[in-house]
């Protein structure tokens, strides 16, 4: 009901009852897929930094797990976004859920066996699956006309709210369950993650068997293809101001968000916070990431997406500045909430900019390449976060985050001074 109330088919769009039903079922299915997958992913990511520190004995490796997950994310997004053109959205998302489940199960087994390298390799597999499932937001946009795309993808992103609330809270009980059987308690969140990725596959099978390509053609949600579009290069695509700004916004919002989130658990344990407290901080952070997504989507369909990018960058910058101010629980919660909120505004507005500037034939290349760039940027930030925390504490992490999120603002200034051709509407 929430999803159907938030997005309505425009009155001027001629659509059969069967198509309306399929679009609603597809949107709900993608929402549930995002919800369960996000819950799964966050159940594991809550303890990643703690696990690798335990396995290696060095806090400098704290940012490595999330970095290798993001390398897997990048590979999954890039590979499956193209493959989906041939095998369909539903089958591509099913493959993603399978990779996620297998990778998480192997990660749990690696924790029990005390094998650091196997643990990191398993996270790459899990990340491959997660990266594939993140294509769900673009799948939703395919089903709607141009003036509703931002709201459509924002509703799918909104599904992460459930994951943000539940996922981090699973870390402690799942750990306790494994400990009750005599195993390493930190393996618990990964086995919970594997089960949840399997549940994601169930929701995909049950709800996403619809005619994606046919509905997209009938609704007219893609730009009209242009001559020679199949041979267009990424350089030509990046010459479109909305494509360039959309990718820059998502890449340079993702990196500081990942840095601040991935290492906060280690930062908090250094200051005697419990695993429950870490879970509370991550929950509030992810609540900021996803809870207000439909609002940003509705605004992106009604006002300048560039203004939203500027607002999102400023909010994320505020969170990065507040993070190092205090080591007490409430200030950390507030800071990480603002980091998530700023990321959400940037992510929705950046995705809307990118989707609106592409034809259907261009989407496979540009959206996959976008997620490749976004995840690699985030991986580098996450990889550096452990070293930065060890050398300059959380202040260094926040300072680098501020510098990175300033870059989309710089891109807008450059485009204003030296305009490049905009994509056709």
mmCIF file of N, CA, C and O in Angstrom, residues 237-250 305-306 349-358 415 420-424:
data_model
loop_
_atom_site.group_PDB
_atom_site.id
_atom_site.type_symbol
_atom_site.label_atom_id
_atom_site.label_comp_id
_atom_site.label_asym_id
_atom_site.label_seq_id
_atom_site.Cartn_x
_atom_site.Cartn_y
_atom_site.Cartn_z
ATOM 1 N N UNK A 237 29.265 10.077 -23.886
ATOM 2 C CA UNK A 237 28.217 10.146 -22.879
ATOM 3 C C UNK A 237 28.576 11.133 -21.778
ATOM 4 O O UNK A 237 27.730 11.888 -21.289
ATOM 5 N N UNK A 238 29.841 11.130 -21.378
ATOM 6 C CA UNK A 238 30.279 12.030 -20.312
ATOM 7 C C UNK A 238 30.300 13.488 -20.753
ATOM 8 O O UNK A 238 30.397 14.387 -19.908
ATOM 9 N N UNK A 239 30.222 13.733 -22.060
ATOM 10 C CA UNK A 239 30.137 15.112 -22.527
ATOM 11 C C UNK A 239 28.773 15.723 -22.226
ATOM 12 O O UNK A 239 28.601 16.940 -22.309
ATOM 13 N N UNK A 240 27.816 14.880 -21.871
ATOM 14 C CA UNK A 240 26.503 15.375 -21.460
ATOM 15 C C UNK A 240 26.595 15.812 -19.995
ATOM 16 O O UNK A 240 26.965 15.030 -19.135
ATOM 17 N N UNK A 241 26.232 17.031 -19.720
ATOM 18 C CA UNK A 241 26.436 17.591 -18.397
ATOM 19 C C UNK A 241 25.720 16.798 -17.309
ATOM 20 O O UNK A 241 26.260 16.635 -16.210
ATOM 21 N N UNK A 242 24.522 16.291 -17.581
ATOM 22 C CA UNK A 242 23.795 15.543 -16.556
ATOM 23 C C UNK A 242 24.441 14.186 -16.277
ATOM 24 O O UNK A 242 24.433 13.712 -15.136
ATOM 25 N N UNK A 243 24.975 13.558 -17.312
ATOM 26 C CA UNK A 243 25.677 12.290 -17.107
ATOM 27 C C UNK A 243 26.919 12.510 -16.255
ATOM 28 O O UNK A 243 27.165 11.791 -15.272
ATOM 29 N N UNK A 244 27.713 13.507 -16.614
ATOM 30 C CA UNK A 244 28.948 13.780 -15.881
ATOM 31 C C UNK A 244 28.672 14.141 -14.423
ATOM 32 O O UNK A 244 29.313 13.622 -13.501
ATOM 33 N N UNK A 245 27.679 15.013 -14.191
ATOM 34 C CA UNK A 245 27.380 15.422 -12.825
ATOM 35 C C UNK A 245 26.746 14.286 -12.028
ATOM 36 O O UNK A 245 27.047 14.104 -10.845
ATOM 37 N N UNK A 246 25.889 13.497 -12.686
ATOM 38 C CA UNK A 246 25.260 12.371 -11.988
ATOM 39 C C UNK A 246 26.288 11.375 -11.481
ATOM 40 O O UNK A 246 26.234 10.947 -10.325
ATOM 41 N N UNK A 247 27.238 11.019 -12.337
ATOM 42 C CA UNK A 247 28.274 10.061 -11.936
ATOM 43 C C UNK A 247 29.177 10.665 -10.861
ATOM 44 O O UNK A 247 29.503 10.005 -9.860
ATOM 45 N N UNK A 248 29.581 11.917 -11.034
ATOM 46 C CA UNK A 248 30.444 12.564 -10.039
ATOM 47 C C UNK A 248 29.743 12.652 -8.685
ATOM 48 O O UNK A 248 30.364 12.424 -7.640
ATOM 49 N N UNK A 249 28.456 12.967 -8.703
ATOM 50 C CA UNK A 249 27.708 13.097 -7.450
ATOM 51 C C UNK A 249 27.660 11.776 -6.701
ATOM 52 O O UNK A 249 27.942 11.716 -5.492
ATOM 53 N N UNK A 250 27.316 10.701 -7.409
ATOM 54 C CA UNK A 250 27.222 9.401 -6.742
ATOM 55 C C UNK A 250 28.587 8.892 -6.289
ATOM 56 O O UNK A 250 28.725 8.350 -5.186
ATOM 57 N N UNK A 305 17.358 19.157 -10.140
ATOM 58 C CA UNK A 305 18.152 18.089 -9.539
ATOM 59 C C UNK A 305 19.516 18.622 -9.101
ATOM 60 O O UNK A 305 20.125 18.096 -8.166
ATOM 61 N N UNK A 306 19.993 19.664 -9.749
ATOM 62 C CA UNK A 306 21.282 20.246 -9.392
ATOM 63 C C UNK A 306 21.223 20.936 -8.027
ATOM 64 O O UNK A 306 22.183 20.895 -7.257
ATOM 65 N N UNK A 349 19.249 12.059 -6.438
ATOM 66 C CA UNK A 349 19.340 13.099 -7.465
ATOM 67 C C UNK A 349 20.364 12.732 -8.531
ATOM 68 O O UNK A 349 20.146 12.974 -9.725
ATOM 69 N N UNK A 350 21.493 12.120 -8.130
ATOM 70 C CA UNK A 350 22.487 11.693 -9.107
ATOM 71 C C UNK A 350 21.971 10.587 -10.013
ATOM 72 O O UNK A 350 22.184 10.613 -11.232
ATOM 73 N N UNK A 351 21.254 9.603 -9.437
ATOM 74 C CA UNK A 351 20.665 8.528 -10.241
ATOM 75 C C UNK A 351 19.637 9.079 -11.219
ATOM 76 O O UNK A 351 19.546 8.639 -12.365
ATOM 77 N N UNK A 352 18.842 10.052 -10.758
ATOM 78 C CA UNK A 352 17.816 10.649 -11.624
ATOM 79 C C UNK A 352 18.464 11.436 -12.766
ATOM 80 O O UNK A 352 17.990 11.382 -13.912
ATOM 81 N N UNK A 353 19.527 12.164 -12.471
ATOM 82 C CA UNK A 353 20.243 12.876 -13.534
ATOM 83 C C UNK A 353 20.754 11.915 -14.591
ATOM 84 O O UNK A 353 20.594 12.142 -15.802
ATOM 85 N N UNK A 354 21.360 10.815 -14.150
ATOM 86 C CA UNK A 354 21.945 9.849 -15.083
ATOM 87 C C UNK A 354 20.867 9.157 -15.906
ATOM 88 O O UNK A 354 20.962 9.084 -17.136
ATOM 89 N N UNK A 355 19.823 8.658 -15.246
ATOM 90 C CA UNK A 355 18.775 7.926 -15.948
ATOM 91 C C UNK A 355 18.053 8.807 -16.964
ATOM 92 O O UNK A 355 17.717 8.368 -18.066
ATOM 93 N N UNK A 356 17.827 10.059 -16.613
ATOM 94 C CA UNK A 356 17.102 10.953 -17.508
ATOM 95 C C UNK A 356 17.878 11.379 -18.729
ATOM 96 O O UNK A 356 17.299 11.897 -19.689
ATOM 97 N N UNK A 357 19.186 11.169 -18.740
ATOM 98 C CA UNK A 357 20.028 11.621 -19.852
ATOM 99 C C UNK A 357 20.372 10.512 -20.833
ATOM 100 O O UNK A 357 21.143 10.734 -21.762
ATOM 101 N N UNK A 358 19.792 9.310 -20.661
ATOM 102 C CA UNK A 358 20.210 8.148 -21.452
ATOM 103 C C UNK A 358 19.057 7.512 -22.207
ATOM 104 O O UNK A 358 17.922 7.460 -21.712
ATOM 105 N N UNK A 415 31.055 23.302 -14.905
ATOM 106 C CA UNK A 415 30.041 23.242 -15.961
ATOM 107 C C UNK A 415 29.369 24.595 -16.161
ATOM 108 O O UNK A 415 28.977 24.941 -17.281
ATOM 109 N N UNK A 420 28.792 22.394 -21.216
ATOM 110 C CA UNK A 420 28.879 21.347 -22.230
ATOM 111 C C UNK A 420 27.484 21.013 -22.689
ATOM 112 O O UNK A 420 26.520 21.274 -21.987
ATOM 113 N N UNK A 421 27.296 20.457 -23.899
ATOM 114 C CA UNK A 421 25.960 20.203 -24.422
ATOM 115 C C UNK A 421 25.154 19.300 -23.509
ATOM 116 O O UNK A 421 25.643 18.289 -23.048
ATOM 117 N N UNK A 422 23.935 19.674 -23.249
ATOM 118 C CA UNK A 422 23.031 18.834 -22.453
ATOM 119 C C UNK A 422 22.427 17.761 -23.323
ATOM 120 O O UNK A 422 22.296 17.921 -24.545
ATOM 121 N N UNK A 423 22.029 16.640 -22.720
ATOM 122 C CA UNK A 423 21.360 15.570 -23.444
ATOM 123 C C UNK A 423 19.986 16.038 -23.862
ATOM 124 O O UNK A 423 19.352 16.876 -23.226
ATOM 125 N N UNK A 424 19.491 15.462 -24.928
ATOM 126 C CA UNK A 424 18.135 15.741 -25.344
ATOM 127 C C UNK A 424 17.157 15.285 -24.301
ATOM 128 O O UNK A 424 17.328 14.323 -23.636
#
